[in-house]
mmCIF file of C-alpha atoms in Angstrom:
data_model
loop_
_atom_site.group_PDB
_atom_site.id
_atom_site.type_symbol
_atom_site.label_atom_id
_atom_site.label_comp_id
_atom_site.label_asym_id
_atom_site.label_seq_id
_atom_site.Cartn_x
_atom_site.Cartn_y
_atom_site.Cartn_z
ATOM 1 C CA THR A 1242 31.977 54.917 -107.926
ATOM 2 C CA HIS A 1243 29.271 52.571 -109.008
ATOM 3 C CA THR A 1244 31.935 50.527 -110.761
ATOM 4 C CA HIS A 1245 34.030 50.760 -107.667
ATOM 5 C CA THR A 1246 31.212 49.404 -105.512
ATOM 6 C CA HIS A 1247 30.458 46.760 -108.083
ATOM 7 C CA MET A 1248 34.111 45.714 -108.117
ATOM 8 C CA ARG A 1249 34.151 45.667 -104.371
ATOM 9 C CA SER A 1250 31.053 43.536 -104.291
ATOM 10 C CA ARG A 1251 32.523 41.133 -106.862
ATOM 11 C CA LEU A 1252 35.767 41.017 -104.926
ATOM 12 C CA ALA A 1253 33.909 40.286 -101.679
ATOM 13 C CA SER A 1254 31.922 37.640 -103.449
ATOM 14 C CA LYS A 1255 35.108 36.021 -104.876
ATOM 15 C CA GLU A 1256 36.734 36.178 -101.430
ATOM 16 C CA LYS A 1257 33.676 34.542 -99.915
ATOM 17 C CA ALA A 1258 33.699 31.856 -102.618
ATOM 18 C CA LEU A 1259 37.423 31.263 -102.011
ATOM 19 C CA GLU A 1260 36.858 31.054 -98.261
ATOM 20 C CA GLU A 1261 33.967 28.628 -98.773
ATOM 21 C CA GLN A 1262 36.121 26.584 -101.153
ATOM 22 C CA ALA A 1263 38.992 26.567 -98.630
ATOM 23 C CA GLU A 1264 36.598 25.566 -95.852
ATOM 24 C CA LYS A 1265 35.167 22.820 -98.077
ATOM 25 C CA ARG A 1266 38.684 21.510 -98.859
ATOM 26 C CA LYS A 1267 39.588 21.675 -95.169
ATOM 27 C CA LYS A 1268 36.478 19.633 -94.263
ATOM 28 C CA GLU A 1269 37.209 17.120 -97.051
ATOM 29 C CA LYS A 1270 40.800 16.818 -95.838
ATOM 30 C CA GLU A 1271 39.620 16.291 -92.221
ATOM 31 C CA GLU A 1272 37.104 13.701 -93.414
ATOM 32 C CA GLU A 1273 39.816 11.972 -95.454
ATOM 33 C CA VAL A 1274 42.142 11.911 -92.422
ATOM 34 C CA ALA A 1275 39.318 10.630 -90.194
ATOM 35 C CA ASN A 1276 38.432 7.899 -92.733
ATOM 36 C CA LYS A 1277 42.091 6.939 -93.061
ATOM 37 C CA MET A 1278 42.426 6.740 -89.254
ATOM 38 C CA ALA A 1279 39.223 4.665 -89.029
ATOM 39 C CA ALA A 1280 40.536 2.313 -91.736
ATOM 40 C CA GLU A 1281 43.872 1.989 -89.922
ATOM 41 C CA GLU A 1282 42.045 1.283 -86.634
ATOM 42 C CA GLU A 1283 39.922 -1.367 -88.364
ATOM 43 C CA GLU A 1284 43.045 -2.893 -89.921
ATOM 44 C CA ARG A 1285 44.746 -2.910 -86.507
ATOM 45 C CA LYS A 1286 41.710 -4.624 -84.918
ATOM 46 C CA THR A 1287 41.698 -7.232 -87.706
ATOM 47 C CA TRP A 1288 45.419 -7.826 -87.263
ATOM 48 C CA ILE A 1289 44.975 -8.222 -83.475
ATOM 49 C CA ALA A 1290 42.070 -10.655 -83.997
ATOM 50 C CA GLU A 1291 44.149 -12.706 -86.465
ATOM 51 C CA ALA A 1292 47.133 -12.692 -84.101
ATOM 52 C CA GLU A 1293 44.899 -13.823 -81.221
ATOM 53 C CA ALA A 1294 43.448 -16.605 -83.394
ATOM 54 C CA VAL A 1295 46.967 -17.783 -84.333
ATOM 55 C CA ALA A 1296 48.041 -17.572 -80.668
ATOM 56 C CA ASN A 1297 44.989 -19.608 -79.603
ATOM 57 C CA VAL A 1298 45.743 -22.278 -82.213
ATOM 58 C CA GLN A 1299 49.375 -22.395 -81.076
ATOM 59 C CA ALA A 1300 48.305 -22.549 -77.418
ATOM 60 C CA ASP A 1301 45.935 -25.412 -78.247
ATOM 61 C CA GLN A 1302 48.750 -27.228 -80.060
ATOM 62 C CA VAL A 1303 51.122 -26.673 -77.133
ATOM 63 C CA GLN A 1304 48.451 -27.852 -74.697
ATOM 64 C CA LYS A 1305 47.756 -30.954 -76.810
ATOM 65 C CA LYS A 1306 51.490 -31.652 -77.102
ATOM 66 C CA MET A 1307 51.942 -31.276 -73.335
ATOM 67 C CA ALA A 1308 48.960 -33.555 -72.708
ATOM 68 C CA ALA A 1309 50.381 -36.155 -75.104
ATOM 69 C CA GLU A 1310 53.774 -35.919 -73.377
ATOM 70 C CA ALA A 1311 52.100 -36.331 -69.986
ATOM 71 C CA VAL A 1312 50.234 -39.413 -71.240
ATOM 72 C CA ALA A 1313 53.484 -40.834 -72.664
ATOM 73 C CA LYS A 1314 55.337 -40.184 -69.390
ATOM 74 C CA THR A 1315 52.500 -41.797 -67.420
ATOM 75 C CA ARG A 1316 52.554 -44.852 -69.696
ATOM 76 C CA ALA A 1317 56.339 -45.070 -69.415
ATOM 77 C CA ALA A 1318 56.108 -44.854 -65.623
ATOM 78 C CA GLU A 1319 53.412 -47.548 -65.614
ATOM 79 C CA ASP A 1320 55.574 -49.748 -67.871
ATOM 80 C CA GLU A 1321 58.576 -49.220 -65.580
ATOM 81 C CA GLU A 1322 56.433 -50.094 -62.552
ATOM 82 C CA GLU A 1323 55.164 -53.246 -64.302
ATOM 83 C CA GLU A 1324 58.740 -54.247 -65.178
ATOM 84 C CA ALA A 1325 59.875 -53.608 -61.600
ATOM 85 C CA ALA A 1326 56.942 -55.673 -60.291
ATOM 86 C CA ALA A 1327 57.822 -58.475 -62.711
ATOM 87 C CA ARG A 1328 61.482 -58.362 -61.554
ATOM 88 C CA ARG A 1329 60.365 -58.448 -57.898
ATOM 89 C CA GLN A 1330 58.070 -61.387 -58.656
ATOM 90 C CA ALA A 1331 60.891 -63.216 -60.466
ATOM 91 C CA ILE A 1332 63.197 -62.676 -57.479
ATOM 92 C CA LEU A 1333 60.495 -63.908 -55.074
ATOM 93 C CA THR A 1334 59.809 -66.951 -57.271
ATOM 94 C CA GLU A 1335 63.545 -67.703 -57.439
ATOM 95 C CA GLN A 1336 63.841 -67.344 -53.651
ATOM 96 C CA GLU A 1337 60.834 -69.643 -53.150
ATOM 97 C CA ALA A 1338 62.326 -72.238 -55.527
ATOM 98 C CA LYS A 1339 65.672 -72.086 -53.685
ATOM 99 C CA LYS A 1340 63.876 -72.432 -50.323
ATOM 100 C CA LYS A 1341 61.909 -75.448 -51.608
ATOM 101 C CA LYS A 1342 65.123 -76.975 -52.968
ATOM 102 C CA ASP A 1343 66.853 -76.371 -49.601
ATOM 103 C CA ASP A 1344 63.828 -77.817 -47.773
ATOM 104 C CA VAL A 1345 63.863 -80.913 -50.020
ATOM 105 C CA ALA A 1346 67.616 -81.324 -49.453
ATOM 106 C CA ARG A 1347 67.164 -80.885 -45.690
ATOM 107 C CA ASN A 1348 64.240 -83.366 -45.690
ATOM 108 C CA SER A 1349 66.300 -85.832 -47.743
ATOM 109 C CA ALA A 1350 69.173 -85.482 -45.256
ATOM 110 C CA ASP A 1351 66.708 -85.990 -42.395
ATOM 111 C CA VAL A 1352 65.269 -89.079 -44.107
ATOM 112 C CA ALA A 1353 68.781 -90.446 -44.730
ATOM 113 C CA ALA A 1354 69.778 -89.795 -41.118
ATOM 114 C CA THR A 1355 66.579 -91.437 -39.884
ATOM 115 C CA ALA A 1356 67.210 -94.431 -42.175
ATOM 116 C CA LYS A 1357 70.782 -94.729 -40.834
ATOM 117 C CA ILE A 1358 69.510 -94.574 -37.234
ATOM 118 C CA ASP A 1359 66.844 -97.168 -38.088
ATOM 119 C CA ALA A 1360 69.509 -99.383 -39.729
ATOM 120 C CA GLU A 1361 71.765 -99.040 -36.673
ATOM 121 C CA ALA A 1362 68.880 -99.908 -34.360
ATOM 122 C CA ALA A 1363 67.975 -102.934 -36.491
ATOM 123 C CA ALA A 1364 71.622 -104.047 -36.538
ATOM 124 C CA THR A 1365 71.788 -103.694 -32.778
ATOM 125 C CA VAL A 1366 68.594 -105.735 -32.374
ATOM 126 C CA ASN A 1367 69.946 -108.363 -34.793
ATOM 127 C CA LEU A 1368 73.251 -108.423 -32.932
ATOM 128 C CA LYS A 1369 71.573 -108.928 -29.569
ATOM 129 C CA THR A 1370 69.305 -111.595 -31.017
ATOM 130 C CA ALA A 1371 72.207 -113.449 -32.659
ATOM 131 C CA VAL A 1372 74.388 -113.280 -29.567
ATOM 132 C CA SER A 1373 71.583 -114.436 -27.307
ATOM 133 C CA LEU A 1374 70.756 -117.413 -29.576
ATOM 134 C CA ASN A 1375 74.296 -118.563 -30.200
ATOM 135 C CA PRO A 1376 76.895 -116.536 -28.355
ATOM 136 C CA HIS A 1377 80.060 -118.371 -29.543
ATOM 137 C CA SER A 1378 79.268 -119.209 -33.171
ATOM 138 C CA ALA A 1379 81.840 -118.018 -35.734
ATOM 139 C CA SER A 1380 79.098 -117.288 -38.270
ATOM 140 C CA THR A 1381 77.180 -115.280 -35.661
ATOM 141 C CA GLU A 1382 80.273 -113.257 -34.885
ATOM 142 C CA ALA A 1383 80.978 -112.712 -38.613
ATOM 143 C CA GLY A 1384 77.303 -111.841 -39.304
ATOM 144 C CA VAL A 1385 77.160 -109.539 -36.298
ATOM 145 C CA GLY A 1386 80.419 -107.882 -37.377
ATOM 146 C CA ALA A 1387 79.049 -107.322 -40.868
ATOM 147 C CA ALA A 1388 75.762 -105.966 -39.498
ATOM 148 C CA VAL A 1389 77.589 -103.673 -37.112
ATOM 149 C CA SER A 1390 79.947 -102.479 -39.897
ATOM 150 C CA ALA A 1391 76.967 -101.805 -42.139
ATOM 151 C CA ALA A 1392 75.491 -99.721 -39.357
ATOM 152 C CA GLY A 1393 78.735 -97.781 -39.039
ATOM 153 C CA ARG A 1394 79.800 -99.116 -35.624
ATOM 154 C CA PRO A 1395 82.923 -101.074 -34.744
ATOM 155 C CA SER A 1396 82.404 -104.821 -35.215
ATOM 156 C CA PHE A 1397 82.182 -107.263 -32.333
ATOM 157 C CA GLU A 1398 85.773 -108.350 -32.824
ATOM 158 C CA GLU A 1399 87.017 -104.749 -33.138
ATOM 159 C CA SER A 1400 85.213 -103.692 -29.976
ATOM 160 C CA GLY A 1401 86.807 -106.637 -28.171
ATOM 161 C CA LYS A 1402 90.278 -105.607 -29.363
ATOM 162 C CA SER A 1403 89.999 -102.094 -27.996
#
């Protein structure tokens, strides 16, 4: 029975050693799983940080591109406005030149009309003077007729014939 007890004691001791070994393996396995999960979490955090960095760079590029496009559109609008202003100014300048030309033509017509009126008045004065100095002279009548014709009126003889 001593051998029996000894065997039992050895068996209990082996069982205990096996249980301790199984417990140790279980703890190692849990630790390994925990470390693996921690590594995966760290890898995930790194990946997220890298993705955020890439997204920020892309957002900055998009923002810069949009700003450049806005500047280009603003410049184009300013250029269009300058061109429109230049066209308006050209039209105004052309209208002013036409008005000045029309004014000069109108003034020239007025001057010509005034000169004609002045010539007619002078012819009339000359006619009256010639008739009063020598009413029946052939040269007076011819001169008066020419003066009246030059002034655009019927001559002395023509007015007598009517």
